Amino acid sequence: MGAITKVRARAQDAQVGLPLDRILMDDCIDAMKGLPDKCIDMIFADPPYNLQLGGELFRPDGSHVDAVTDDWDKFDTFAAYDRFTRGWLAEARRILKDDGTIWVIGSYHNIFRVGTAVQDAGFWILNDVVWVKANPMPNFKGTRFTNAHETLIWASTGEKAKYTFNYRAMKTLNDELQMRSDWALPICGGPERLKNADGHKAHPTQKPEALLYRVLLAATRPGDVVLDPFFGTGTTGAVARRLGRRFIGIEREHAYVEVAKERIAAALPLDESALTIMQSAKSAPKVAFGLLVETGYLAPGAVLTDAKRRWSAIVRADGSLQTGDQTGSIHKLGAVLQGAPSCNGWTFWHHEEAGELKPIDSLRQTYLLATQP
Amino acid sequence: MGAITKVRARAQDAQVGLPLDRILMDDCIDAMKGLPDKCIDMIFADPPYNLQLGGELFRPDGSHVDAVTDDWDKFDTFAAYDRFTRGWLAEARRILKDDGTIWVIGSYHNIFRVGTAVQDAGFWILNDVVWVKANPMPNFKGTRFTNAHETLIWASTGEKAKYTFNYRAMKTLNDELQMRSDWALPICGGPERLKNADGHKAHPTQKPEALLYRVLLAATRPGDVVLDPFFGTGTTGAVARRLGRRFIGIEREHAYVEVAKERIAAALPLDESALTIMQSAKSAPKVAFGLLVETGYLAPGAVLTDAKRRWSAIVRADGSLQTGDQTGSIHKLGAVLQGAPSCNGWTFWHHEEAGELKPIDSLRQTYLLATQP
DNA sequence: TATATCAGTGAATCTGGGT
DNA sequence: AACCCAGATTCACTGATAT
């Protein structure tokens, strides 16, 4: 069993007793109260925001407000929504692991209140991400801008908290450019959109699987436990299963639960080779520069230069470099010579190979290829 | 005198006594207190973002990032920032006409708190608009998504309030398609970026004129009075003047006021490059290979080959390809396998479709056809 | 003179493990 | 908790300098 596998296995011991890959049919706060502290790796939440739509007024819990008998106004409505939001966020924070993150999606109706509550709950916002819809519903009355995006908030458990971000995988996914905070993805339609027997859409705000795909690929690792407290028709569960993550869904409506169960059962898990993603150099086995000298990949006395031959240095037997009376590690000397705060010596220093300057990092690659099984 | 002209003339009677087309050098709340109730047609506010930056930041090449470290952006706590925000918003609401609107721009650091305060002050949000930056600063350390957008909130004085929205002008500006809530515009640089005598930027957060152009064109009429309580170097004033709107600027820093005065006095007719930017704002849709994987056009685990089936590779979850122990993007792996310096993966790699090998570029075409309006 | 290369920079909450 | 140090990390665009 390799080292990484061991770490994962140990992490999964903590999963014993959790209702993994199941849907809890319950109020989201009540259901979260049944989960232990710090047991979840990531939360994806798509909370309701049906405040004042179509002349009808609904409470955040979905119950109908009778305007005749209920004493309400805008303030009451916002205050009630805030109480609801702060309630479920407090539970979310309790069950989230220290190195976990939370995602919340919303529109201008609710996202500002949610974002404020996220910050007030002690979460630390990492990014806001806009889902730019390729094909949004037009504004029929021509009274405003076409509402063509939704906003996601991504937050860690605190300013100093660790978190998972698969930087390299995101960069690969985006054609070798850093993934940005604006994601252009189509809305959920066509065969992906779940329908009831009567042909009507099964859920009013079903999210596209591509959105969850990117969220899960960016911020979780295989085997991680993802909780969705507003599970709906189970997009989070379907994508989690496909990507080899575990899920816990919470959904109050029986009809949605049934649709979600069927849908997730049909989702095909990818096999492990397809799940492998590009890794950052950070996780590659480390090779000290001195090792290359010891093993003869580079001889003591060899001359290194930067790419433009502005500086040169001599390799010493202990793996340090020397320029004049300056000495130090490949990183330290590179930084000192450039007057920079830091320097990656592996890419800064070059050696001549077949009449060509090559970064010493290529020697490290050669070494790794020759010695790795 | 026609009816419309009369309305305008009457409206302009109300402007008598206002400090039109002037900059008030004062604290924004104090200055607003000197203005009468309901005298302003539109407010554009670019308040401090409360960035809360840590230490110094250096680019991978060792150069230093010139961050926003000005005192005006420092607040001790969220509570202090909220007090500040609610204070100026209350005055803003008082001086705004019943049929006026307010715009506020911010980033994830502050926009959620601002949006909540906007709603609590009784404003009615009409849209949130995302300014998608064509050329944002990258995330140098690879720790998060590139922060590539800012958010604008547009709100009326209440749910039933009338307001100005020049639907037709926006549609024309957007190539006869409804203007959407996502605006792709470059950041402010080049000759438009104001510099001090020392060549250093005059203001750390100068907004592009193209942004204000769209805001003013969308939500004001000629002759309207636009107030900017955080005037800075006066982008709002310059664009207002060019578009035949009146402005009132409020700015506390003497240095900014001086720069703004000079700039507005220069009052060039709308810069041609700005107009070009406005009209060519629709960027060509880019489709990364990974997007086809996310959206299900190609499943992870699928096998790709070249046209003559000499090589094959497996598609992985992050859009990378794998052949044996070689991995990389469609372009990189294609190049490596052929021993070529570069390769167009879109035409090199093929997938089988109805028993026939087709270049994956055809999938990209299919995707574009299905998702572009 | 035209082209290629280099240098600079923009609202940024920007490392992590060991001692 | 503070310090040390290995070493990983950037995109689009502008304007100046070099060829």
mmCIF file with all atom_site columns, C-alpha atoms in Angstrom, chain A residues 52 74-75 78 82 103 107-117 119-120 124-130 132-149 151-154 159 163 165 167-170 172-186 192 209-210 213-214 217-218 242-243 270-271 273-278 282 338 340-342 369, chain B residues 52 58 61-62 78 82 103 107-116 119-120 122 124-130 132-149 151 153-154 159 163 165 167 170 178-183 214 218 286-291 293-295 299-301 314-320 322 325 327-332 346 367 370-373:
data_model
loop_
_atom_site.group_PDB
_atom_site.id
_atom_site.type_symbol
_atom_site.label_atom_id
_atom_site.label_alt_id
_atom_site.label_comp_id
_atom_site.label_asym_id
_atom_site.label_entity_id
_atom_site.label_seq_id
_atom_site.pdbx_PDB_ins_code
_atom_site.Cartn_x
_atom_site.Cartn_y
_atom_site.Cartn_z
_atom_site.occupancy
_atom_site.B_iso_or_equiv
_atom_site.pdbx_formal_charge
_atom_site.auth_seq_id
_atom_site.auth_comp_id
_atom_site.auth_asym_id
_atom_site.auth_atom_id
_atom_site.pdbx_PDB_model_num
ATOM 1   C CA . GLN A 1 52  ? -41.157 37.318 -3.857  1.00 0.00 ? 52  GLN A CA 1
ATOM 2   C CA . LYS A 1 74  ? -39.754 43.397 3.176   1.00 0.00 ? 74  LYS A CA 1
ATOM 3   C CA . PHE A 1 75  ? -37.783 43.705 6.383   1.00 0.00 ? 75  PHE A CA 1
ATOM 4   C CA . PHE A 1 78  ? -35.141 39.562 4.627   1.00 0.00 ? 78  PHE A CA 1
ATOM 5   C CA . ASP A 1 82  ? -31.175 35.737 7.088   1.00 0.00 ? 82  ASP A CA 1
ATOM 6   C CA . TRP A 1 103 ? -19.679 26.331 -2.136  1.00 0.00 ? 103 TRP A CA 1
ATOM 7   C CA . SER A 1 107 ? -28.589 34.933 -7.775  1.00 0.00 ? 107 SER A CA 1
ATOM 8   C CA . TYR A 1 108 ? -28.873 38.616 -6.940  1.00 0.00 ? 108 TYR A CA 1
ATOM 9   C CA . HIS A 1 109 ? -32.035 37.899 -4.971  1.00 0.00 ? 109 HIS A CA 1
ATOM 10  C CA . ASN A 1 110 ? -30.178 36.097 -2.222  1.00 0.00 ? 110 ASN A CA 1
ATOM 11  C CA . ILE A 1 111 ? -26.433 35.892 -2.890  1.00 0.00 ? 111 ILE A CA 1
ATOM 12  C CA . PHE A 1 112 ? -25.550 39.128 -1.094  1.00 0.00 ? 112 PHE A CA 1
ATOM 13  C CA . ARG A 1 113 ? -27.314 38.018 2.059   1.00 0.00 ? 113 ARG A CA 1
ATOM 14  C CA . VAL A 1 114 ? -25.741 34.583 1.768   1.00 0.00 ? 114 VAL A CA 1
ATOM 15  C CA . GLY A 1 115 ? -22.279 36.032 1.214   1.00 0.00 ? 115 GLY A CA 1
ATOM 16  C CA . THR A 1 116 ? -22.557 38.310 4.217   1.00 0.00 ? 116 THR A CA 1
ATOM 17  C CA . ALA A 1 117 ? -23.729 35.383 6.340   1.00 0.00 ? 117 ALA A CA 1
ATOM 18  C CA . GLN A 1 119 ? -18.369 35.850 6.148   1.00 0.00 ? 119 GLN A CA 1
ATOM 19  C CA . ASP A 1 120 ? -20.103 36.426 9.472   1.00 0.00 ? 120 ASP A CA 1
ATOM 20  C CA . TRP A 1 124 ? -13.011 32.887 4.540   1.00 0.00 ? 124 TRP A CA 1
ATOM 21  C CA . ILE A 1 125 ? -14.012 33.572 0.961   1.00 0.00 ? 125 ILE A CA 1
ATOM 22  C CA . LEU A 1 126 ? -11.526 32.152 -1.524  1.00 0.00 ? 126 LEU A CA 1
ATOM 23  C CA . ASN A 1 127 ? -13.268 33.206 -4.716  1.00 0.00 ? 127 ASN A CA 1
ATOM 24  C CA . ASP A 1 128 ? -16.576 34.250 -6.048  1.00 0.00 ? 128 ASP A CA 1
ATOM 25  C CA . VAL A 1 129 ? -17.190 32.510 -9.328  1.00 0.00 ? 129 VAL A CA 1
ATOM 26  C CA . VAL A 1 130 ? -19.708 33.564 -11.943 1.00 0.00 ? 130 VAL A CA 1
ATOM 27  C CA . VAL A 1 132 ? -21.967 32.748 -17.245 1.00 0.00 ? 132 VAL A CA 1
ATOM 28  C CA . LYS A 1 133 ? -24.828 31.025 -19.014 1.00 0.00 ? 133 LYS A CA 1
ATOM 29  C CA . ALA A 1 134 ? -24.269 30.335 -22.672 1.00 0.00 ? 134 ALA A CA 1
ATOM 30  C CA . ASN A 1 135 ? -28.002 30.319 -23.329 1.00 0.00 ? 135 ASN A CA 1
ATOM 31  C CA . PRO A 1 136 ? -29.967 32.165 -20.644 1.00 0.00 ? 136 PRO A CA 1
ATOM 32  C CA . MET A 1 137 ? -33.656 32.942 -20.702 1.00 0.00 ? 137 MET A CA 1
ATOM 33  C CA . PRO A 1 138 ? -34.171 36.352 -22.367 1.00 0.00 ? 138 PRO A CA 1
ATOM 34  C CA . ASN A 1 139 ? -35.756 39.240 -20.489 1.00 0.00 ? 139 ASN A CA 1
ATOM 35  C CA . PHE A 1 140 ? -39.101 39.239 -22.265 1.00 0.00 ? 140 PHE A CA 1
ATOM 36  C CA . LYS A 1 141 ? -40.279 42.634 -21.120 1.00 0.00 ? 141 LYS A CA 1
ATOM 37  C CA . GLY A 1 142 ? -37.084 44.455 -22.026 1.00 0.00 ? 142 GLY A CA 1
ATOM 38  C CA . THR A 1 143 ? -36.997 46.186 -18.669 1.00 0.00 ? 143 THR A CA 1
ATOM 39  C CA . ARG A 1 144 ? -33.600 45.036 -17.444 1.00 0.00 ? 144 ARG A CA 1
ATOM 40  C CA . PHE A 1 145 ? -30.428 43.353 -18.596 1.00 0.00 ? 145 PHE A CA 1
ATOM 41  C CA . THR A 1 146 ? -30.824 39.707 -19.489 1.00 0.00 ? 146 THR A CA 1
ATOM 42  C CA . ASN A 1 147 ? -30.058 37.846 -16.311 1.00 0.00 ? 147 ASN A CA 1
ATOM 43  C CA . ALA A 1 148 ? -27.303 35.737 -17.784 1.00 0.00 ? 148 ALA A CA 1
ATOM 44  C CA . HIS A 1 149 ? -25.284 34.560 -14.807 1.00 0.00 ? 149 HIS A CA 1
ATOM 45  C CA . THR A 1 151 ? -22.830 33.561 -8.587  1.00 0.00 ? 151 THR A CA 1
ATOM 46  C CA . LEU A 1 152 ? -20.998 30.899 -6.594  1.00 0.00 ? 152 LEU A CA 1
ATOM 47  C CA . ILE A 1 153 ? -19.116 31.624 -3.399  1.00 0.00 ? 153 ILE A CA 1
ATOM 48  C CA . TRP A 1 154 ? -16.218 29.356 -2.474  1.00 0.00 ? 154 TRP A CA 1
ATOM 49  C CA . GLU A 1 159 ? -8.139  32.695 6.840   1.00 0.00 ? 159 GLU A CA 1
ATOM 50  C CA . TYR A 1 163 ? -7.964  23.498 1.524   1.00 0.00 ? 163 TYR A CA 1
ATOM 51  C CA . PHE A 1 165 ? -7.476  23.158 -4.894  1.00 0.00 ? 165 PHE A CA 1
ATOM 52  C CA . TYR A 1 167 ? -4.689  23.903 -9.585  1.00 0.00 ? 167 TYR A CA 1
ATOM 53  C CA . ARG A 1 168 ? -2.975  21.798 -12.215 1.00 0.00 ? 168 ARG A CA 1
ATOM 54  C CA . ALA A 1 169 ? -6.143  19.923 -13.142 1.00 0.00 ? 169 ALA A CA 1
ATOM 55  C CA . MET A 1 170 ? -8.007  23.217 -13.563 1.00 0.00 ? 170 MET A CA 1
ATOM 56  C CA . THR A 1 172 ? -5.279  21.530 -17.887 1.00 0.00 ? 172 THR A CA 1
ATOM 57  C CA . LEU A 1 173 ? -9.046  21.714 -18.180 1.00 0.00 ? 173 LEU A CA 1
ATOM 58  C CA . ASN A 1 174 ? -8.729  25.287 -19.426 1.00 0.00 ? 174 ASN A CA 1
ATOM 59  C CA . ASP A 1 175 ? -6.262  24.644 -22.247 1.00 0.00 ? 175 ASP A CA 1
ATOM 60  C CA . GLU A 1 176 ? -3.131  25.306 -20.196 1.00 0.00 ? 176 GLU A CA 1
ATOM 61  C CA . LEU A 1 177 ? -4.301  28.681 -18.901 1.00 0.00 ? 177 LEU A CA 1
ATOM 62  C CA . GLN A 1 178 ? -5.176  29.328 -15.274 1.00 0.00 ? 178 GLN A CA 1
ATOM 63  C CA . MET A 1 179 ? -8.848  28.662 -14.624 1.00 0.00 ? 179 MET A CA 1
ATOM 64  C CA . ARG A 1 180 ? -10.580 31.999 -14.125 1.00 0.00 ? 180 ARG A CA 1
ATOM 65  C CA . SER A 1 181 ? -13.458 33.052 -11.905 1.00 0.00 ? 181 SER A CA 1
ATOM 66  C CA . ASP A 1 182 ? -15.846 33.288 -14.863 1.00 0.00 ? 182 ASP A CA 1
ATOM 67  C CA . TRP A 1 183 ? -17.155 29.955 -16.101 1.00 0.00 ? 183 TRP A CA 1
ATOM 68  C CA . ALA A 1 184 ? -19.057 29.858 -19.377 1.00 0.00 ? 184 ALA A CA 1
ATOM 69  C CA . LEU A 1 185 ? -21.282 26.775 -19.264 1.00 0.00 ? 185 LEU A CA 1
ATOM 70  C CA . PRO A 1 186 ? -24.627 25.998 -20.889 1.00 0.00 ? 186 PRO A CA 1
ATOM 71  C CA . GLU A 1 192 ? -30.036 16.036 -19.083 1.00 0.00 ? 192 GLU A CA 1
ATOM 72  C CA . GLU A 1 209 ? -23.784 18.460 -14.277 1.00 0.00 ? 209 GLU A CA 1
ATOM 73  C CA . ALA A 1 210 ? -20.929 20.326 -15.968 1.00 0.00 ? 210 ALA A CA 1
ATOM 74  C CA . TYR A 1 213 ? -18.159 18.516 -12.402 1.00 0.00 ? 213 TYR A CA 1
ATOM 75  C CA . ARG A 1 214 ? -15.892 21.542 -12.327 1.00 0.00 ? 214 ARG A CA 1
ATOM 76  C CA . LEU A 1 217 ? -12.828 18.337 -9.773  1.00 0.00 ? 217 LEU A CA 1
ATOM 77  C CA . ALA A 1 218 ? -11.411 21.633 -8.486  1.00 0.00 ? 218 ALA A CA 1
ATOM 78  C CA . ARG A 1 242 ? -19.233 9.613  -11.592 1.00 0.00 ? 242 ARG A CA 1
ATOM 79  C CA . LEU A 1 243 ? -16.055 11.198 -10.222 1.00 0.00 ? 243 LEU A CA 1
ATOM 80  C CA . LEU A 1 270 ? -15.482 6.404  -14.057 1.00 0.00 ? 270 LEU A CA 1
ATOM 81  C CA . ASP A 1 271 ? -12.666 3.956  -13.671 1.00 0.00 ? 271 ASP A CA 1
ATOM 82  C CA . SER A 1 273 ? -7.344  5.646  -14.875 1.00 0.00 ? 273 SER A CA 1
ATOM 83  C CA . ALA A 1 274 ? -9.811  8.170  -16.235 1.00 0.00 ? 274 ALA A CA 1
ATOM 84  C CA . LEU A 1 275 ? -10.085 9.767  -12.782 1.00 0.00 ? 275 LEU A CA 1
ATOM 85  C CA . THR A 1 276 ? -6.377  10.467 -12.593 1.00 0.00 ? 276 THR A CA 1
ATOM 86  C CA . ILE A 1 277 ? -5.691  14.145 -13.029 1.00 0.00 ? 277 ILE A CA 1
ATOM 87  C CA . MET A 1 278 ? -2.628  16.220 -13.717 1.00 0.00 ? 278 MET A CA 1
ATOM 88  C CA . LYS A 1 282 ? 4.532   19.911 -5.492  1.00 0.00 ? 282 LYS A CA 1
ATOM 89  C CA . GLN A 1 338 ? 19.144  38.666 -9.177  1.00 0.00 ? 338 GLN A CA 1
ATOM 90  C CA . ALA A 1 340 ? 15.046  38.871 -6.004  1.00 0.00 ? 340 ALA A CA 1
ATOM 91  C CA . PRO A 1 341 ? 13.222  37.754 -2.854  1.00 0.00 ? 341 PRO A CA 1
ATOM 92  C CA . SER A 1 342 ? 13.268  34.155 -4.010  1.00 0.00 ? 342 SER A CA 1
ATOM 93  C CA . LEU A 1 369 ? 12.734  8.634  -15.098 1.00 0.00 ? 369 LEU A CA 1
ATOM 94  C CA . GLN B 1 52  ? -7.368  43.026 3.663   1.00 0.00 ? 52  GLN B CA 1
ATOM 95  C CA . PHE B 1 58  ? 5.987   38.839 -5.928  1.00 0.00 ? 58  PHE B CA 1
ATOM 96  C CA . ASP B 1 61  ? 9.863   36.484 -12.216 1.00 0.00 ? 61  ASP B CA 1
ATOM 97  C CA . GLY B 1 62  ? 10.655  38.134 -8.906  1.00 0.00 ? 62  GLY B CA 1
ATOM 98  C CA . PHE B 1 78  ? -16.567 43.909 8.943   1.00 0.00 ? 78  PHE B CA 1
ATOM 99  C CA . ASP B 1 82  ? -20.818 47.893 7.393   1.00 0.00 ? 82  ASP B CA 1
ATOM 100 C CA . TRP B 1 103 ? -24.919 51.533 -9.178  1.00 0.00 ? 103 TRP B CA 1
ATOM 101 C CA . SER B 1 107 ? -15.327 42.559 -5.494  1.00 0.00 ? 107 SER B CA 1
ATOM 102 C CA . TYR B 1 108 ? -16.002 39.520 -3.333  1.00 0.00 ? 108 TYR B CA 1
ATOM 103 C CA . HIS B 1 109 ? -14.252 41.251 -0.456  1.00 0.00 ? 109 HIS B CA 1
ATOM 104 C CA . ASN B 1 110 ? -17.010 43.792 -0.034  1.00 0.00 ? 110 ASN B CA 1
ATOM 105 C CA . ILE B 1 111 ? -19.813 43.283 -2.535  1.00 0.00 ? 111 ILE B CA 1
ATOM 106 C CA . PHE B 1 112 ? -21.868 40.911 -0.394  1.00 0.00 ? 112 PHE B CA 1
ATOM 107 C CA . ARG B 1 113 ? -21.882 43.347 2.477   1.00 0.00 ? 113 ARG B CA 1
ATOM 108 C CA . VAL B 1 114 ? -22.682 46.196 0.107   1.00 0.00 ? 114 VAL B CA 1
ATOM 109 C CA . GLY B 1 115 ? -25.504 44.247 -1.536  1.00 0.00 ? 115 GLY B CA 1
ATOM 110 C CA . THR B 1 116 ? -27.061 43.371 1.804   1.00 0.00 ? 116 THR B CA 1
ATOM 111 C CA . GLN B 1 119 ? -31.356 45.853 0.147   1.00 0.00 ? 119 GLN B CA 1
ATOM 112 C CA . ASP B 1 120 ? -31.685 46.824 3.803   1.00 0.00 ? 120 ASP B CA 1
ATOM 113 C CA . GLY B 1 122 ? -34.835 49.862 0.874   1.00 0.00 ? 122 GLY B CA 1
ATOM 114 C CA . TRP B 1 124 ? -34.729 47.258 -5.041  1.00 0.00 ? 124 TRP B CA 1
ATOM 115 C CA . ILE B 1 125 ? -32.063 45.367 -6.959  1.00 0.00 ? 125 ILE B CA 1
ATOM 116 C CA . LEU B 1 126 ? -32.716 45.365 -10.702 1.00 0.00 ? 126 LEU B CA 1
ATOM 117 C CA . ASN B 1 127 ? -29.665 43.431 -11.820 1.00 0.00 ? 127 ASN B CA 1
ATOM 118 C CA . ASP B 1 128 ? -26.271 42.399 -10.717 1.00 0.00 ? 128 ASP B CA 1
ATOM 119 C CA . VAL B 1 129 ? -23.830 42.818 -13.568 1.00 0.00 ? 129 VAL B CA 1
ATOM 120 C CA . VAL B 1 130 ? -20.448 41.173 -13.797 1.00 0.00 ? 130 VAL B CA 1
ATOM 121 C CA . VAL B 1 132 ? -15.592 40.143 -16.899 1.00 0.00 ? 132 VAL B CA 1
ATOM 122 C CA . LYS B 1 133 ? -12.058 41.389 -17.335 1.00 0.00 ? 133 LYS B CA 1
ATOM 123 C CA . ALA B 1 134 ? -10.376 40.543 -20.593 1.00 0.00 ? 134 ALA B CA 1
ATOM 124 C CA . ASN B 1 135 ? -6.921  40.871 -19.027 1.00 0.00 ? 135 ASN B CA 1
ATOM 125 C CA . PRO B 1 136 ? -6.969  40.364 -15.258 1.00 0.00 ? 136 PRO B CA 1
ATOM 126 C CA . MET B 1 137 ? -3.910  39.926 -13.127 1.00 0.00 ? 137 MET B CA 1
ATOM 127 C CA . PRO B 1 138 ? -3.143  36.198 -12.809 1.00 0.00 ? 138 PRO B CA 1
ATOM 128 C CA . ASN B 1 139 ? -3.054  34.283 -9.545  1.00 0.00 ? 139 ASN B CA 1
ATOM 129 C CA . PHE B 1 140 ? 0.708   34.073 -9.278  1.00 0.00 ? 140 PHE B CA 1
ATOM 130 C CA . LYS B 1 141 ? 0.927   31.383 -6.631  1.00 0.00 ? 141 LYS B CA 1
ATOM 131 C CA . GLY B 1 142 ? -1.627  29.021 -8.128  1.00 0.00 ? 142 GLY B CA 1
ATOM 132 C CA . THR B 1 143 ? -3.716  29.029 -4.972  1.00 0.00 ? 143 THR B CA 1
ATOM 133 C CA . ARG B 1 144 ? -7.151  29.988 -6.295  1.00 0.00 ? 144 ARG B CA 1
ATOM 134 C CA . PHE B 1 145 ? -9.040  30.777 -9.454  1.00 0.00 ? 145 PHE B CA 1
ATOM 135 C CA . THR B 1 146 ? -7.808  33.871 -11.255 1.00 0.00 ? 146 THR B CA 1
ATOM 136 C CA . ASN B 1 147 ? -9.903  36.715 -9.905  1.00 0.00 ? 147 ASN B CA 1
ATOM 137 C CA . ALA B 1 148 ? -11.166 37.790 -13.303 1.00 0.00 ? 148 ALA B CA 1
ATOM 138 C CA . HIS B 1 149 ? -14.303 39.805 -12.616 1.00 0.00 ? 149 HIS B CA 1
ATOM 139 C CA . THR B 1 151 ? -19.584 42.847 -9.648  1.00 0.00 ? 151 THR B CA 1
ATOM 140 C CA . ILE B 1 153 ? -25.235 46.139 -8.385  1.00 0.00 ? 153 ILE B CA 1
ATOM 141 C CA . TRP B 1 154 ? -27.960 48.190 -10.068 1.00 0.00 ? 154 TRP B CA 1
ATOM 142 C CA . GLU B 1 159 ? -40.032 47.627 -5.955  1.00 0.00 ? 159 GLU B CA 1
ATOM 143 C CA . TYR B 1 163 ? -36.493 54.019 -13.601 1.00 0.00 ? 163 TYR B CA 1
ATOM 144 C CA . PHE B 1 165 ? -33.436 51.774 -18.867 1.00 0.00 ? 165 PHE B CA 1
ATOM 145 C CA . TYR B 1 167 ? -33.288 49.006 -23.672 1.00 0.00 ? 167 TYR B CA 1
ATOM 146 C CA . MET B 1 170 ? -28.279 48.577 -25.132 1.00 0.00 ? 170 MET B CA 1
ATOM 147 C CA . GLN B 1 178 ? -30.406 41.917 -25.631 1.00 0.00 ? 178 GLN B CA 1
ATOM 148 C CA . MET B 1 179 ? -27.639 43.274 -23.434 1.00 0.00 ? 179 MET B CA 1
ATOM 149 C CA . ARG B 1 180 ? -26.758 40.632 -20.892 1.00 0.00 ? 180 ARG B CA 1
ATOM 150 C CA . SER B 1 181 ? -25.659 40.870 -17.278 1.00 0.00 ? 181 SER B CA 1
ATOM 151 C CA . ASP B 1 182 ? -22.091 39.854 -18.134 1.00 0.00 ? 182 ASP B CA 1
ATOM 152 C CA . TRP B 1 183 ? -19.946 42.583 -19.677 1.00 0.00 ? 183 TRP B CA 1
ATOM 153 C CA . ARG B 1 214 ? -22.239 51.545 -20.745 1.00 0.00 ? 214 ARG B CA 1
ATOM 154 C CA . ALA B 1 218 ? -28.071 52.300 -20.088 1.00 0.00 ? 218 ALA B CA 1
ATOM 155 C CA . LYS B 1 286 ? -13.241 30.012 -26.726 1.00 0.00 ? 286 LYS B CA 1
ATOM 156 C CA . VAL B 1 287 ? -13.815 26.330 -26.238 1.00 0.00 ? 287 VAL B CA 1
ATOM 157 C CA . ALA B 1 288 ? -11.184 24.509 -24.236 1.00 0.00 ? 288 ALA B CA 1
ATOM 158 C CA . PHE B 1 289 ? -10.960 20.762 -24.756 1.00 0.00 ? 289 PHE B CA 1
ATOM 159 C CA . GLY B 1 290 ? -11.794 20.282 -21.093 1.00 0.00 ? 290 GLY B CA 1
ATOM 160 C CA . LEU B 1 291 ? -15.148 21.971 -21.616 1.00 0.00 ? 291 LEU B CA 1
ATOM 161 C CA . VAL B 1 293 ? -15.338 16.674 -21.256 1.00 0.00 ? 293 VAL B CA 1
ATOM 162 C CA . GLU B 1 294 ? -17.235 18.583 -18.586 1.00 0.00 ? 294 GLU B CA 1
ATOM 163 C CA . THR B 1 295 ? -20.308 18.998 -20.720 1.00 0.00 ? 295 THR B CA 1
ATOM 164 C CA . ALA B 1 299 ? -16.562 11.136 -21.658 1.00 0.00 ? 299 ALA B CA 1
ATOM 165 C CA . PRO B 1 300 ? -13.495 10.566 -19.511 1.00 0.00 ? 300 PRO B CA 1
ATOM 166 C CA . GLY B 1 301 ? -12.170 7.149  -20.487 1.00 0.00 ? 301 GLY B CA 1
ATOM 167 C CA . ILE B 1 314 ? -7.338  7.929  -23.139 1.00 0.00 ? 314 ILE B CA 1
ATOM 168 C CA . VAL B 1 315 ? -9.252  11.052 -22.142 1.00 0.00 ? 315 VAL B CA 1
ATOM 169 C CA . ARG B 1 316 ? -8.972  11.790 -18.424 1.00 0.00 ? 316 ARG B CA 1
ATOM 170 C CA . ALA B 1 317 ? -11.333 13.635 -16.137 1.00 0.00 ? 317 ALA B CA 1
ATOM 171 C CA . ASP B 1 318 ? -9.429  16.920 -16.293 1.00 0.00 ? 318 ASP B CA 1
ATOM 172 C CA . GLY B 1 319 ? -9.214  16.958 -20.076 1.00 0.00 ? 319 GLY B CA 1
ATOM 173 C CA . SER B 1 320 ? -5.680  15.651 -20.206 1.00 0.00 ? 320 SER B CA 1
ATOM 174 C CA . GLN B 1 322 ? -2.787  9.589  -21.387 1.00 0.00 ? 322 GLN B CA 1
ATOM 175 C CA . ASP B 1 325 ? 2.909   6.845  -18.818 1.00 0.00 ? 325 ASP B CA 1
ATOM 176 C CA . THR B 1 327 ? 0.299   12.552 -20.162 1.00 0.00 ? 327 THR B CA 1
ATOM 177 C CA . GLY B 1 328 ? -0.505  16.062 -21.312 1.00 0.00 ? 328 GLY B CA 1
ATOM 178 C CA . SER B 1 329 ? -2.953  18.269 -23.121 1.00 0.00 ? 329 SER B CA 1
ATOM 179 C CA . ILE B 1 330 ? -4.261  17.290 -26.564 1.00 0.00 ? 330 ILE B CA 1
ATOM 180 C CA . HIS B 1 331 ? -1.618  19.552 -28.087 1.00 0.00 ? 331 HIS B CA 1
ATOM 181 C CA . LYS B 1 332 ? 1.323   18.553 -25.917 1.00 0.00 ? 332 LYS B CA 1
ATOM 182 C CA . TRP B 1 346 ? -7.932  19.591 -32.453 1.00 0.00 ? 346 TRP B CA 1
ATOM 183 C CA . TYR B 1 367 ? -20.745 22.313 -29.092 1.00 0.00 ? 367 TYR B CA 1
ATOM 184 C CA . ALA B 1 370 ? -25.673 23.836 -29.685 1.00 0.00 ? 370 ALA B CA 1
ATOM 185 C CA . THR B 1 371 ? -24.797 26.567 -27.221 1.00 0.00 ? 371 THR B CA 1
ATOM 186 C CA . GLN B 1 372 ? -24.437 29.793 -29.156 1.00 0.00 ? 372 GLN B CA 1
ATOM 187 C CA . PRO B 1 373 ? -27.606 31.790 -29.691 1.00 0.00 ? 373 PRO B CA 1
#
